[in-house]
Short mmCIF file of C-alpha atoms in Angstrom, two decimals:
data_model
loop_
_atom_site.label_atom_id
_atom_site.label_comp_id
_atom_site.label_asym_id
_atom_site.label_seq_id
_atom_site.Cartn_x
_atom_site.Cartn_y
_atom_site.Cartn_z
CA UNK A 119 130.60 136.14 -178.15
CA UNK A 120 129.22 139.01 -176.04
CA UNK A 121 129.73 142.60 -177.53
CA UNK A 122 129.07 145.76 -176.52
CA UNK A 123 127.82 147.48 -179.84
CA UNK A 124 124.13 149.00 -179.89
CA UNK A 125 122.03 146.49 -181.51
CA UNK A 126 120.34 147.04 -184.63
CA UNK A 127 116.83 146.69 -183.62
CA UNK A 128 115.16 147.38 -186.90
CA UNK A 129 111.69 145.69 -187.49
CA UNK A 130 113.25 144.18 -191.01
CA UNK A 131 116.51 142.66 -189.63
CA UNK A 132 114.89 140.76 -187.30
CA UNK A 133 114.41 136.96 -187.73
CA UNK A 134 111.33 135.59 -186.22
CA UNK A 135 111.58 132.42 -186.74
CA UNK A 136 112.95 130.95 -183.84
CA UNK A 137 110.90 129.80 -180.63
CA UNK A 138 112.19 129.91 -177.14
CA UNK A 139 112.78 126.30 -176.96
CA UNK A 140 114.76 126.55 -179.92
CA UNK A 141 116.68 128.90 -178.39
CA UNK A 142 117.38 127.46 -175.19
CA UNK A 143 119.10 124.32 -177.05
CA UNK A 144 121.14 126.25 -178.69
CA UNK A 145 122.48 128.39 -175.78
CA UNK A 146 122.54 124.91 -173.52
CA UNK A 147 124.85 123.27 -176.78
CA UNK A 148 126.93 126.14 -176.77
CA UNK A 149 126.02 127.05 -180.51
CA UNK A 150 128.66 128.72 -182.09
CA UNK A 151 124.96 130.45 -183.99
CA UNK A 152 124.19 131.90 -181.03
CA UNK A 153 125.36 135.29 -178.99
CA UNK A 154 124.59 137.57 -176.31
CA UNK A 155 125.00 141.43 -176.58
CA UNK A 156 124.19 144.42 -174.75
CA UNK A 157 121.70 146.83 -175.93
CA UNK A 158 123.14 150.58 -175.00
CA UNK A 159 119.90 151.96 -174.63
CA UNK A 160 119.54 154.43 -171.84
CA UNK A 161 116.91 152.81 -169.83
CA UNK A 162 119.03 151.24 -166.66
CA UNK A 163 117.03 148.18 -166.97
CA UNK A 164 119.37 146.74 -169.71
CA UNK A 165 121.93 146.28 -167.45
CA UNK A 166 119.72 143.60 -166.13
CA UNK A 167 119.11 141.88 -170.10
CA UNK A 168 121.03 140.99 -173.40
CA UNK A 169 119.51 140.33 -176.70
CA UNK A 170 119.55 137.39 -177.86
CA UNK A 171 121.27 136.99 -181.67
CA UNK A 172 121.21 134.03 -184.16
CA UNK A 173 123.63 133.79 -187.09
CA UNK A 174 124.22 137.86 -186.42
CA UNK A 175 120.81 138.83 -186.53
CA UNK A 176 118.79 139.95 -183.13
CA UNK A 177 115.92 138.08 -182.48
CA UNK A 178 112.97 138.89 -180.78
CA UNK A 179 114.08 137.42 -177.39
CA UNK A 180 116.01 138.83 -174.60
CA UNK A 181 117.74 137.11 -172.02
CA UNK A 182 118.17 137.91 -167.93
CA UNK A 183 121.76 137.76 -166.74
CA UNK A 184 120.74 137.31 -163.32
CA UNK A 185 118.18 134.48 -163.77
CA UNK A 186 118.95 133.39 -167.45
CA UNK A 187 115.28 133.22 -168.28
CA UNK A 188 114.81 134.00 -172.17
CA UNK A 189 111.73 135.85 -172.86
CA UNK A 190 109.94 137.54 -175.79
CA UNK A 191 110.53 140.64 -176.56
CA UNK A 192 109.76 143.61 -179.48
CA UNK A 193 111.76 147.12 -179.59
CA UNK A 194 107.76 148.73 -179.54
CA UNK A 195 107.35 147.48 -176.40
CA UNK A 196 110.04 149.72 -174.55
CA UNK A 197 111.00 148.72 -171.56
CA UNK A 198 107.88 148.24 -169.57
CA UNK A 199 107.68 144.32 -170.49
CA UNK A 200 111.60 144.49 -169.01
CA UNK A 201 110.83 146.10 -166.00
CA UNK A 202 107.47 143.36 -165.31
CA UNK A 203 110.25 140.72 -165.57
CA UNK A 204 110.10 138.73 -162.37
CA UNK A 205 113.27 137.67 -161.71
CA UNK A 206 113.57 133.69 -160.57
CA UNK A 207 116.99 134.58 -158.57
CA UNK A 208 115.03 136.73 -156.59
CA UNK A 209 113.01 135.86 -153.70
CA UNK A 210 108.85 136.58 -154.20
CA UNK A 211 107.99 139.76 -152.30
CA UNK A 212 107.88 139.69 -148.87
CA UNK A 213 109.13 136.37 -148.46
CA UNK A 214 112.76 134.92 -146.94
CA UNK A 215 114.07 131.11 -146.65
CA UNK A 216 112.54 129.30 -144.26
CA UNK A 217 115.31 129.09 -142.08
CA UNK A 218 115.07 133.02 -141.25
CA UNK A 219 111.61 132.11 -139.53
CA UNK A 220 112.93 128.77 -137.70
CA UNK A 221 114.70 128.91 -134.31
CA UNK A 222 116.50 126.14 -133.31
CA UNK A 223 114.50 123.88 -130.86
CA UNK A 224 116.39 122.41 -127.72
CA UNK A 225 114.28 119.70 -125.88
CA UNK A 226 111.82 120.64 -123.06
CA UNK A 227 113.68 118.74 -119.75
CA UNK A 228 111.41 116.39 -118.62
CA UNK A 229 111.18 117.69 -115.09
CA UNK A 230 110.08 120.75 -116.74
CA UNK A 231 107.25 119.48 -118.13
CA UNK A 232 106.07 117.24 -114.86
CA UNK A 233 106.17 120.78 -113.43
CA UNK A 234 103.74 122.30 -116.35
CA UNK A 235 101.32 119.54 -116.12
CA UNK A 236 101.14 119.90 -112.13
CA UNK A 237 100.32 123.27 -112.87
CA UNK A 238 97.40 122.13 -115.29
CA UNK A 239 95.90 119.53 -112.88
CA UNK A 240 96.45 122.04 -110.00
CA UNK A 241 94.21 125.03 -112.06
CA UNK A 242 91.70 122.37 -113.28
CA UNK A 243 91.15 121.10 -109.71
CA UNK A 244 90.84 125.33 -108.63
CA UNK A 245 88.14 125.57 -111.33
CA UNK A 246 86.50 122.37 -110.60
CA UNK A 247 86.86 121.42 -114.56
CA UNK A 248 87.56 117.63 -115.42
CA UNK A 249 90.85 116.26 -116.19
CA UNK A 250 89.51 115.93 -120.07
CA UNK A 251 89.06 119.37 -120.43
CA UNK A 252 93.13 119.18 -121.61
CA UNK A 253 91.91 116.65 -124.52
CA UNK A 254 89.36 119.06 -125.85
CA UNK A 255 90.15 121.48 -128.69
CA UNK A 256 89.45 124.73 -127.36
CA UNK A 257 91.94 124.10 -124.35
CA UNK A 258 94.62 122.95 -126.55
CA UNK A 259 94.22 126.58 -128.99
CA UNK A 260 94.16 128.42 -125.75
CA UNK A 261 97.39 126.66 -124.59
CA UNK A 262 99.06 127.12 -127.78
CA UNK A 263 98.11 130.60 -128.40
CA UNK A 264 99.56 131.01 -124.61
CA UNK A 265 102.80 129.50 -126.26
CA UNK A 266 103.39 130.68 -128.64
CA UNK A 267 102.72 134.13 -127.21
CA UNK A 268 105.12 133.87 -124.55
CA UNK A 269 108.35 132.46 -126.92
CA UNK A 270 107.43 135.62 -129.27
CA UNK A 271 107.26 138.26 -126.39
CA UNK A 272 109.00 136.74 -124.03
CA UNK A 273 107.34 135.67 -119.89
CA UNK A 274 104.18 137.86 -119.06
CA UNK A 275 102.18 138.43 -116.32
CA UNK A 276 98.71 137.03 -116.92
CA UNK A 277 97.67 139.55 -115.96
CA UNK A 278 99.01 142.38 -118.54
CA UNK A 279 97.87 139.78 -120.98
CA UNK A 280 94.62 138.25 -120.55
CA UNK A 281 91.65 140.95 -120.31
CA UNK A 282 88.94 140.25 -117.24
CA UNK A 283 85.57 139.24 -117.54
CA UNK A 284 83.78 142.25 -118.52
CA UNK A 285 86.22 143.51 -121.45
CA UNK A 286 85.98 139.66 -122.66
CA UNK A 287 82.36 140.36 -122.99
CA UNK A 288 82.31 144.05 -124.18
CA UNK A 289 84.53 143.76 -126.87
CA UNK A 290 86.48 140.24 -127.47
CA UNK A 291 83.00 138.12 -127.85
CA UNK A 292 81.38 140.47 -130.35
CA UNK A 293 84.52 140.61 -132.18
CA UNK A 294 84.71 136.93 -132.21
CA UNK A 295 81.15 136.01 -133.09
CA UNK A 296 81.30 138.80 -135.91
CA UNK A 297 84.36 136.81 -137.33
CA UNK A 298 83.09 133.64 -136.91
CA UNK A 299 79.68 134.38 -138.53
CA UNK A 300 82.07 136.16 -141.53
CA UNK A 301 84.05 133.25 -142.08
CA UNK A 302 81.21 130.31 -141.95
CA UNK A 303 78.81 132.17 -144.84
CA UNK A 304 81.96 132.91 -146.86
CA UNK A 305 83.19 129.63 -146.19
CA UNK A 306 79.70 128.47 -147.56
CA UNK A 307 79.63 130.61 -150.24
CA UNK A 308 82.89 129.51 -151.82
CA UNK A 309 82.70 125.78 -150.95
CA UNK A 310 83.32 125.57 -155.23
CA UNK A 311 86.81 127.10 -154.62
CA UNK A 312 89.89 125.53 -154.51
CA UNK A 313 88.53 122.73 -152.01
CA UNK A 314 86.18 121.29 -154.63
CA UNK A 315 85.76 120.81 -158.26
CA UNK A 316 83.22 123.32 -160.73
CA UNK A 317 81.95 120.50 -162.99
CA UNK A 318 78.94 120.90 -165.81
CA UNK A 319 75.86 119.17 -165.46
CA UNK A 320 75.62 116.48 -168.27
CA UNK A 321 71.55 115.70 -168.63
CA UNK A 322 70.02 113.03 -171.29
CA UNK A 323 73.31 114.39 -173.37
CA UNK A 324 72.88 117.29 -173.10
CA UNK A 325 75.43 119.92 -171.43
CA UNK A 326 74.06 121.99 -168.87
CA UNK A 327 75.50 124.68 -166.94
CA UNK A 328 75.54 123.94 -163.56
CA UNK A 329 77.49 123.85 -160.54
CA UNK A 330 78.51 120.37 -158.42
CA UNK A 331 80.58 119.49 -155.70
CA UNK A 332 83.51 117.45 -155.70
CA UNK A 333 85.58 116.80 -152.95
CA UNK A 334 89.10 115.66 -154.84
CA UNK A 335 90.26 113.46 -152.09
CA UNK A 336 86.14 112.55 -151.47
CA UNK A 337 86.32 108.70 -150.02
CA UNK A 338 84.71 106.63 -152.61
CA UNK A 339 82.15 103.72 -152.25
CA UNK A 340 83.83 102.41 -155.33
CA UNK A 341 86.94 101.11 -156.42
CA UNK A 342 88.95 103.70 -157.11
CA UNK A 343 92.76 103.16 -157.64
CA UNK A 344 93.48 106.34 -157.85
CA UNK A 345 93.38 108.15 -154.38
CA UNK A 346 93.02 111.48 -154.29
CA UNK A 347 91.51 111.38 -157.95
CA UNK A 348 87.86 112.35 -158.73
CA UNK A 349 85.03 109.45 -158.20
CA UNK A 350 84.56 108.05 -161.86
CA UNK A 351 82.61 105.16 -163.17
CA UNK A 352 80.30 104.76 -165.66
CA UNK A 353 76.91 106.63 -165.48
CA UNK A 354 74.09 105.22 -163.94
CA UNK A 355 70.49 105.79 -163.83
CA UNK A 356 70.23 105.83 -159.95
CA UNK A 357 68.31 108.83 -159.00
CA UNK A 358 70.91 109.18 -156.01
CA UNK A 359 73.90 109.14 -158.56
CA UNK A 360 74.53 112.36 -161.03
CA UNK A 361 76.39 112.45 -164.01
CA UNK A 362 78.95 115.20 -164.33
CA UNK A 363 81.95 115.60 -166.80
CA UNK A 364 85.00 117.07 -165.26
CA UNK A 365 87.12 120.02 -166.75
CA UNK A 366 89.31 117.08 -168.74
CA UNK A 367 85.64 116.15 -170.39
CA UNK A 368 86.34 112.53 -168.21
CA UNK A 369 82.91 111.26 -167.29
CA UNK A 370 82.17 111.41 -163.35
CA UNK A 371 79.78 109.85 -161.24
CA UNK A 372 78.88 111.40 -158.32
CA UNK A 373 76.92 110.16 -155.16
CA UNK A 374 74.55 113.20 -154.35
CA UNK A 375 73.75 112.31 -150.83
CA UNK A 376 77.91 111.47 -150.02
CA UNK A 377 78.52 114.83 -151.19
CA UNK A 378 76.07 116.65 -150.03
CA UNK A 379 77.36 114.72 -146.51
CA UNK A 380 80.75 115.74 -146.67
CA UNK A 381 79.95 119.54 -147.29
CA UNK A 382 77.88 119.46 -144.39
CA UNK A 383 80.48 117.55 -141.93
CA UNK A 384 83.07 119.73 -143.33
CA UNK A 385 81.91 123.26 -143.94
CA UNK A 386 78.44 124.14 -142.56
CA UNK A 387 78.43 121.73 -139.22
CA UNK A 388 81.70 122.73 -137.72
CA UNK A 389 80.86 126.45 -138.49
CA UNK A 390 77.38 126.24 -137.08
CA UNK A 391 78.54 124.50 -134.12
CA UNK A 392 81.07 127.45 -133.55
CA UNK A 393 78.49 130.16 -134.13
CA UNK A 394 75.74 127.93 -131.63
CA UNK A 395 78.49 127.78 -128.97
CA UNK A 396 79.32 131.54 -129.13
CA UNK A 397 75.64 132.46 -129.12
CA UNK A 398 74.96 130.55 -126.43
CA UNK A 399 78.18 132.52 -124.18
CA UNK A 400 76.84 135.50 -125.44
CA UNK A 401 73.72 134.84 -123.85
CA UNK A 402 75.14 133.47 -120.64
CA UNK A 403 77.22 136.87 -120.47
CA UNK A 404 73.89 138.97 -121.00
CA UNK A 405 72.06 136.77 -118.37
CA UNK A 406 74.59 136.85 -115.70
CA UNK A 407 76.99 139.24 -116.07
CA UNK A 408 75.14 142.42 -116.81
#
């Protein structure tokens, strides 16, 4: 039963005994053991909590009415560990179902998009660029930035939009290579983060600190059942394999030269390529365009 006296909260009647799991059975079974009651203290939080009591003695757990968590909880602690409570019912900050963001999508008419793609082959032809130029990367960001600018802001004229040569130069490109450079020696510089695994160094037996990296999803030259799961076998003496053992302490045998490959074909290459590209613009832009 739920009452509404004050709860004696004094450090001797409590029973401390109990664990949350406990607790949660008991509450789940109904347990005739087990009540709720309010706490009258003059904090506005407890309107939010009840303490929880066992055999009519409070315990050192309150629960949420909103969320019906059951958390730990000591009268010393005020009601600062209360007011930390994040409450499961509510949404994380700043964030909204998905279907706030989503619009509902009608098909694009076919003759509609004939029209577009005239459009393209007509500008391509204008700027004497090759029909492929739609397959490449760049042209397919540009056209989806374009996109998705337009459904957010609604039709533009290119021209309020898109700034001419010479800002492009003066202040988008420096921007951009800036950026870029930012992102490929951070990029570099955390390749242990969440892409890859930290592992220690296991030498001749004996544990090392070091640093490794291991691509989770990293296609093996073995046969691995598992897919997405770590490369492990037994440890070799192959100069090109390494021996590593994995935060689980699971042995792991690593092929230097396929990881080294990967990091390169999927950090430093693509990012280098970027920053050559750029550079090169820039360079175009001092040597014509001055």
């Amino acid at each position: 039963m739920e009452g509404d006296l004050e709860i004696e909260v004094l450090e001797s009647t409590k029973d401390r005994s109990f664990k949350k799991d406990e607790l949660v059975k008991l509450i789940k079974s109904k347990s005739g053991r087990i009540s709720l009651q309010e706490n009258r203290g003059k904090s506005v939080v407890w309107k939010q909590f009840k303490v929880v009591v066992v055999d009519s003695i409070a315990v050192d757990f309150v629960k949420c009415n909103k969320c019906n968590d059951i958390f730990f909880w000591r009268t010393r602690q005020g009601t600062s560990t209360l007011r930390r409570h994040q409450c499961k019912s509510k949404p994380p900050p700043f964030t909204a179902p998905l279907t706030t963001f989503m619009k509902k999508t009608t098909p694009v008419p076919e003759s509609e998009r004939v029209n577009l793609n005239k459009k393209i082959v007509l500008g391509l032809a204008k700027d004497l660029r090759p029909l492929q130029t739609v397959q490449g990367p760049g042209f397919k960001m540009i056209a989806q930035q374009l996109i998705n600018y337009g459904s957010k802001h609604g039709s533009k004229n290119v021209h309020d939009v898109i700034y001419d040569r010479s800002v492009l130069k003066r202040k988008s490109l420096p921007s951009v290579f800036d950026e870029t450079k930012s992102e490929v020696i951070r990029d570099i510089e955390t390749a242990s983060s969440s892409k890859y695994r930290k592992l220690k160094f296991v030498d001749d037996g004996t544990r090392k600190q070091a640093y490794g990296f291991l691509k989770t999803n990293l296609p093996a030259n073995t046969n691995n059942e598992n897919e997405g799961e770590p490369i492990c076998k037994k440890p070799r003496s192959d100069s090109r394999f390494s021996q590593f053992e994995d935060d689980d302490g699971h042995d792991v045998s690593v092929e230097i030269d396929e990881v080294e490959a990967y990091i390169k074909a999927t950090i430093i290459i693509p990012g280098m390529h970027v920053l050559f590209a750029l550079l090169i613009l820039y360079e175009i832009c001092a040597m014509f365009y001055n």
